Amino acid sequence: MSKTFYIETFGCQMNAHDSEKVIGTLERRGYARVQDEVDAGLILYNTCSIRDKAEQKVFHRLNEYKKMQGEGKRFAVIGCVAQQEGEKIFERAPYVSLVAGSASYRNLPEMLTRLEAGETRITGLDDRQTDETFETEFTARSNPHRGYITIIEGCDKFCAYCVVPYTRGKERSRTAASVLVEARRMADEGFTEIQFLGQNVNSYRDPSGRMSFAELLVAVGEISGVRRVRFTTSHPRDFTKDIVDAIDATPTLCDHVHLPVQSGSSAVLKAMAREYTRDWYLERMSWIKAAKRDISITSDMIVGFPGETDADFEETITLLNVVKYDAVFAFKFSPRPNTPAVTMADSIPDEVKTERLRILMDRQREIQREHYGRHLGQVQECMVESYNTVRRQVVGRSSQNKTVNFTADLDNLPPIGGYVPVRITQTLPNCLVGEALAAGPNVSDAMFFVPVVRKPQFVVLN
Ligand code: SAH
Ligand code: SF4
Ligand code: F3S
C-alpha cells in the first residue's frame, strides 16, 4: 500500500473535526493526502448515521469502491455507520480492511500498524466501553483562522429517536487543562475563533474537577489572541444560568446559543425521552432573553415523531412564535436502527410529515423576516469568510453566527480571516446586508483585525 490517502467525510461538525484529527494522525505517520481517490493507497470513508437510511447510502458508495479495488488499494470505513454496522461491513464489502467507530480512534496508530502489516479485518468497535477521549499530536485543521476543539465525546441521554449513544459511545470529557493547552497553542498559531464541540457540549464535566463548563468558556475567552469562542450543541437538560452570565460578562464569547428543543409539546418531549417539558425549556429561554447582550437563539426540531397529533404540532408552532428563533433546522422523524422509536406505535404518514415540515419552515421564515429587522442600522463586527466576485460583496459572519454580505473598498479588500465593522443596511430572512466602515474618528482601530497565521506544530498534549 502506498502511503497516500484520500478521505471523504459526512455528518456533523464532530465528524468533520474527527477527520481533521485522523488526517493529522496519518500525516504524522508520513502519509500524504491526495485530492483524487484514484491516486490513493488508502481510502477512508467517515460516515454519518443520523437520518434517512444512512447505512444504505454507505453500502451503495462501497459498491463504487469495489470497482477500484486491486492496485494495492485499501479501504477503511470509520464513523457512525462503521460503529453501527460493525463486522457486517466486511460481509457486504470484503475489500474493506478496517471498520472503526469514533470511540476507538485513540487506537488508530495501532490499527494503522496492523493495516500496514497487511492485516485485512481490523476492527475498532468500542461499544460504550471506553472513558478515554481522542487526542492527537497533530490536528490538520482545514481553516487557519477558526478551529474546533472537541471537549466532550459520546452521549448518555438516549433520546428515543437517536443513534448517537450507540454510535459514539458513552459520555466522556477531556480535562480542562488539556483543552486550555490546545486552545493556547491554537491562539499562538493565529486562530482567532475557537469552537467547542460536543454532542451535548454543556454536559461537560472536567475529569479533574477544576472547572465548570461556563468557567472553561471564560478561560478560553480570556486567552490572548482569541476574539471569538463558540460552542455547540447545548442540551436543555444541562443548560445552566451561569452560561448566560458568562456570555454577558465576556465579550469574546459569541452571543449565540444553539439549544435544540425538538418539539413544543410536553407530551411529545416525554415520548422522545428528552427529560424536560415545554415550560422547563421556556424558563431557559427567559434567562437568555433577560441577558444584557442580544443573544441569538437557534434550534433543531423534529416533526412527525410517532404519536404526534395535530394539537402537538400546533404547540411546536406556538413555541416558534414565542421564542422567535434566529434559525431552525427542522427534520422529518426518521426511524433509526436500534432506537426505541423505531418500534413505537402511531407512526405518522410521510405526507403528513412533509406538510408539517412545510408549515413549520414557512412560519419560521416569516419570523426571521421580521426578527432580523432588529439589526437594521447596527454596526456589527464581521469575520471575513470569502468573496462573492459575482455580486462584488464580501461574505462575513457576525458574532451571532449570521451571514453578512457587505460591500467594501474593492482596492483595499479586508483579508480572509480578518475582522471589520459593518453597518447593516438591509435585513433578509436568512442573512444581513451591509457596508464595511472605513477607519475614521467614529470607528476605533480595535474593530479592525488583520490575521497572522503561523505554521501548526506537532504537540504532545497532556
Ligand atoms: N445532541 C443534540 C443533537 C444531535 S443530533 C441534541 O440533543 O440536541 C442533531 C439533530 O438531528 C437533532 O437535534 C435532531 O433534531 C436530529 N435528529 C436526530 N435523530 C433524528 C431522527 N431519528 N430523525 C430525525 N431527526 C433526527
Ligand atoms: Fe441524540 Fe439525544 Fe444524545 Fe442529542 S442528547 S445526541 S438527540 S441521544
Ligand atoms: Fe452523524 Fe454521527 Fe454526527 S450520526 S450527526 S456523524 S454523531
JSON list of N, CA, C and O in Angstrom, two decimals, residues 415-438:
[
{"chain": "A", "resi": 415, "resn": "PRO", "atom": "N", "xyz": [-8.81, 41.15, 4.41]},
{"chain": "A", "resi": 415, "resn": "PRO", "atom": "CA", "xyz": [-8.34, 39.79, 4.13]},
{"chain": "A", "resi": 415, "resn": "PRO", "atom": "C", "xyz": [-9.25, 38.72, 4.75]},
{"chain": "A", "resi": 415, "resn": "PRO", "atom": "O", "xyz": [-9.91, 38.97, 5.75]},
{"chain": "A", "resi": 416, "resn": "ILE", "atom": "N", "xyz": [-9.23, 37.52, 4.15]},
{"chain": "A", "resi": 416, "resn": "ILE", "atom": "CA", "xyz": [-9.96, 36.38, 4.73]},
{"chain": "A", "resi": 416, "resn": "ILE", "atom": "C", "xyz": [-9.41, 36.14, 6.14]},
{"chain": "A", "resi": 416, "resn": "ILE", "atom": "O", "xyz": [-8.20, 36.12, 6.35]},
{"chain": "A", "resi": 417, "resn": "GLY", "atom": "N", "xyz": [-10.32, 35.95, 7.08]},
{"chain": "A", "resi": 417, "resn": "GLY", "atom": "CA", "xyz": [-9.89, 35.75, 8.47]},
{"chain": "A", "resi": 417, "resn": "GLY", "atom": "C", "xyz": [-9.74, 37.05, 9.24]},
{"chain": "A", "resi": 417, "resn": "GLY", "atom": "O", "xyz": [-9.53, 37.04, 10.45]},
{"chain": "A", "resi": 418, "resn": "GLY", "atom": "N", "xyz": [-9.86, 38.19, 8.53]},
{"chain": "A", "resi": 418, "resn": "GLY", "atom": "CA", "xyz": [-9.80, 39.48, 9.21]},
{"chain": "A", "resi": 418, "resn": "GLY", "atom": "C", "xyz": [-11.16, 39.84, 9.80]},
{"chain": "A", "resi": 418, "resn": "GLY", "atom": "O", "xyz": [-12.17, 39.20, 9.51]},
{"chain": "A", "resi": 419, "resn": "TYR", "atom": "N", "xyz": [-11.16, 40.86, 10.63]},
{"chain": "A", "resi": 419, "resn": "TYR", "atom": "CA", "xyz": [-12.41, 41.34, 11.22]},
{"chain": "A", "resi": 419, "resn": "TYR", "atom": "C", "xyz": [-12.62, 42.80, 10.82]},
{"chain": "A", "resi": 419, "resn": "TYR", "atom": "O", "xyz": [-11.66, 43.58, 10.84]},
{"chain": "A", "resi": 420, "resn": "VAL", "atom": "N", "xyz": [-13.85, 43.14, 10.45]},
{"chain": "A", "resi": 420, "resn": "VAL", "atom": "CA", "xyz": [-14.17, 44.52, 10.08]},
{"chain": "A", "resi": 420, "resn": "VAL", "atom": "C", "xyz": [-15.54, 44.92, 10.65]},
{"chain": "A", "resi": 420, "resn": "VAL", "atom": "O", "xyz": [-16.44, 44.08, 10.73]},
{"chain": "A", "resi": 421, "resn": "PRO", "atom": "N", "xyz": [-15.68, 46.20, 11.00]},
{"chain": "A", "resi": 421, "resn": "PRO", "atom": "CA", "xyz": [-17.01, 46.67, 11.41]},
{"chain": "A", "resi": 421, "resn": "PRO", "atom": "C", "xyz": [-17.88, 46.92, 10.18]},
{"chain": "A", "resi": 421, "resn": "PRO", "atom": "O", "xyz": [-17.41, 47.50, 9.21]},
{"chain": "A", "resi": 422, "resn": "VAL", "atom": "N", "xyz": [-19.11, 46.45, 10.24]},
{"chain": "A", "resi": 422, "resn": "VAL", "atom": "CA", "xyz": [-20.02, 46.57, 9.08]},
{"chain": "A", "resi": 422, "resn": "VAL", "atom": "C", "xyz": [-21.32, 47.22, 9.55]},
{"chain": "A", "resi": 422, "resn": "VAL", "atom": "O", "xyz": [-21.90, 46.80, 10.56]},
{"chain": "A", "resi": 423, "resn": "ARG", "atom": "N", "xyz": [-21.77, 48.23, 8.80]},
{"chain": "A", "resi": 423, "resn": "ARG", "atom": "CA", "xyz": [-23.08, 48.81, 9.12]},
{"chain": "A", "resi": 423, "resn": "ARG", "atom": "C", "xyz": [-24.16, 48.05, 8.35]},
{"chain": "A", "resi": 423, "resn": "ARG", "atom": "O", "xyz": [-24.05, 47.85, 7.14]},
{"chain": "A", "resi": 424, "resn": "ILE", "atom": "N", "xyz": [-25.19, 47.58, 9.07]},
{"chain": "A", "resi": 424, "resn": "ILE", "atom": "CA", "xyz": [-26.25, 46.78, 8.44]},
{"chain": "A", "resi": 424, "resn": "ILE", "atom": "C", "xyz": [-27.24, 47.72, 7.76]},
{"chain": "A", "resi": 424, "resn": "ILE", "atom": "O", "xyz": [-27.84, 48.59, 8.41]},
{"chain": "A", "resi": 425, "resn": "THR", "atom": "N", "xyz": [-27.41, 47.52, 6.44]},
{"chain": "A", "resi": 425, "resn": "THR", "atom": "CA", "xyz": [-28.28, 48.42, 5.67]},
{"chain": "A", "resi": 425, "resn": "THR", "atom": "C", "xyz": [-29.55, 47.72, 5.19]},
{"chain": "A", "resi": 425, "resn": "THR", "atom": "O", "xyz": [-30.48, 48.37, 4.73]},
{"chain": "A", "resi": 426, "resn": "GLN", "atom": "N", "xyz": [-29.58, 46.39, 5.26]},
{"chain": "A", "resi": 426, "resn": "GLN", "atom": "CA", "xyz": [-30.76, 45.65, 4.82]},
{"chain": "A", "resi": 426, "resn": "GLN", "atom": "C", "xyz": [-30.81, 44.32, 5.56]},
{"chain": "A", "resi": 426, "resn": "GLN", "atom": "O", "xyz": [-29.76, 43.73, 5.84]},
{"chain": "A", "resi": 427, "resn": "THR", "atom": "N", "xyz": [-32.01, 43.86, 5.85]},
{"chain": "A", "resi": 427, "resn": "THR", "atom": "CA", "xyz": [-32.11, 42.55, 6.51]},
{"chain": "A", "resi": 427, "resn": "THR", "atom": "C", "xyz": [-33.02, 41.64, 5.69]},
{"chain": "A", "resi": 427, "resn": "THR", "atom": "O", "xyz": [-34.08, 42.07, 5.22]},
{"chain": "A", "resi": 428, "resn": "LEU", "atom": "N", "xyz": [-32.58, 40.41, 5.50]},
{"chain": "A", "resi": 428, "resn": "LEU", "atom": "CA", "xyz": [-33.35, 39.41, 4.74]},
{"chain": "A", "resi": 428, "resn": "LEU", "atom": "C", "xyz": [-33.64, 38.25, 5.71]},
{"chain": "A", "resi": 428, "resn": "LEU", "atom": "O", "xyz": [-33.08, 38.21, 6.81]},
{"chain": "A", "resi": 429, "resn": "PRO", "atom": "N", "xyz": [-34.49, 37.30, 5.34]},
{"chain": "A", "resi": 429, "resn": "PRO", "atom": "CA", "xyz": [-34.82, 36.24, 6.30]},
{"chain": "A", "resi": 429, "resn": "PRO", "atom": "C", "xyz": [-33.63, 35.36, 6.71]},
{"chain": "A", "resi": 429, "resn": "PRO", "atom": "O", "xyz": [-33.64, 34.77, 7.79]},
{"chain": "A", "resi": 430, "resn": "ASN", "atom": "N", "xyz": [-32.62, 35.25, 5.83]},
{"chain": "A", "resi": 430, "resn": "ASN", "atom": "CA", "xyz": [-31.52, 34.35, 6.16]},
{"chain": "A", "resi": 430, "resn": "ASN", "atom": "C", "xyz": [-30.16, 35.01, 6.24]},
{"chain": "A", "resi": 430, "resn": "ASN", "atom": "O", "xyz": [-29.17, 34.33, 6.48]},
{"chain": "A", "resi": 431, "resn": "CYS", "atom": "N", "xyz": [-30.09, 36.29, 5.98]},
{"chain": "A", "resi": 431, "resn": "CYS", "atom": "CA", "xyz": [-28.79, 36.96, 6.07]},
{"chain": "A", "resi": 431, "resn": "CYS", "atom": "C", "xyz": [-28.97, 38.46, 6.22]},
{"chain": "A", "resi": 431, "resn": "CYS", "atom": "O", "xyz": [-30.08, 38.99, 6.09]},
{"chain": "A", "resi": 432, "resn": "LEU", "atom": "N", "xyz": [-27.85, 39.11, 6.49]},
{"chain": "A", "resi": 432, "resn": "LEU", "atom": "CA", "xyz": [-27.85, 40.57, 6.62]},
{"chain": "A", "resi": 432, "resn": "LEU", "atom": "C", "xyz": [-27.00, 41.13, 5.49]},
{"chain": "A", "resi": 432, "resn": "LEU", "atom": "O", "xyz": [-26.11, 40.46, 4.96]},
{"chain": "A", "resi": 433, "resn": "VAL", "atom": "N", "xyz": [-27.30, 42.38, 5.10]},
{"chain": "A", "resi": 433, "resn": "VAL", "atom": "CA", "xyz": [-26.54, 43.05, 4.04]},
{"chain": "A", "resi": 433, "resn": "VAL", "atom": "C", "xyz": [-26.02, 44.36, 4.64]},
{"chain": "A", "resi": 433, "resn": "VAL", "atom": "O", "xyz": [-26.72, 44.99, 5.44]},
{"chain": "A", "resi": 434, "resn": "GLY", "atom": "N", "xyz": [-24.79, 44.72, 4.26]},
{"chain": "A", "resi": 434, "resn": "GLY", "atom": "CA", "xyz": [-24.26, 45.95, 4.85]},
{"chain": "A", "resi": 434, "resn": "GLY", "atom": "C", "xyz": [-23.09, 46.52, 4.10]},
{"chain": "A", "resi": 434, "resn": "GLY", "atom": "O", "xyz": [-22.77, 46.09, 2.99]},
{"chain": "A", "resi": 435, "resn": "GLU", "atom": "N", "xyz": [-22.46, 47.53, 4.73]},
{"chain": "A", "resi": 435, "resn": "GLU", "atom": "CA", "xyz": [-21.27, 48.15, 4.13]},
{"chain": "A", "resi": 435, "resn": "GLU", "atom": "C", "xyz": [-20.18, 48.26, 5.19]},
{"chain": "A", "resi": 435, "resn": "GLU", "atom": "O", "xyz": [-20.46, 48.60, 6.34]},
{"chain": "A", "resi": 436, "resn": "ALA", "atom": "N", "xyz": [-18.95, 47.94, 4.75]},
{"chain": "A", "resi": 436, "resn": "ALA", "atom": "CA", "xyz": [-17.82, 48.00, 5.68]},
{"chain": "A", "resi": 436, "resn": "ALA", "atom": "C", "xyz": [-17.56, 49.45, 6.05]},
{"chain": "A", "resi": 436, "resn": "ALA", "atom": "O", "xyz": [-17.65, 50.34, 5.19]},
{"chain": "A", "resi": 437, "resn": "LEU", "atom": "N", "xyz": [-17.26, 49.70, 7.31]},
{"chain": "A", "resi": 437, "resn": "LEU", "atom": "CA", "xyz": [-16.93, 51.06, 7.72]},
{"chain": "A", "resi": 437, "resn": "LEU", "atom": "C", "xyz": [-15.43, 51.26, 7.52]},
{"chain": "A", "resi": 437, "resn": "LEU", "atom": "O", "xyz": [-14.63, 50.35, 7.74]},
{"chain": "A", "resi": 438, "resn": "ALA", "atom": "N", "xyz": [-15.07, 52.46, 7.12]},
{"chain": "A", "resi": 438, "resn": "ALA", "atom": "CA", "xyz": [-13.65, 52.77, 7.00]},
{"chain": "A", "resi": 438, "resn": "ALA", "atom": "C", "xyz": [-13.18, 53.35, 8.33]},
{"chain": "A", "resi": 438, "resn": "ALA", "atom": "O", "xyz": [-13.99, 53.85, 9.11]}
]
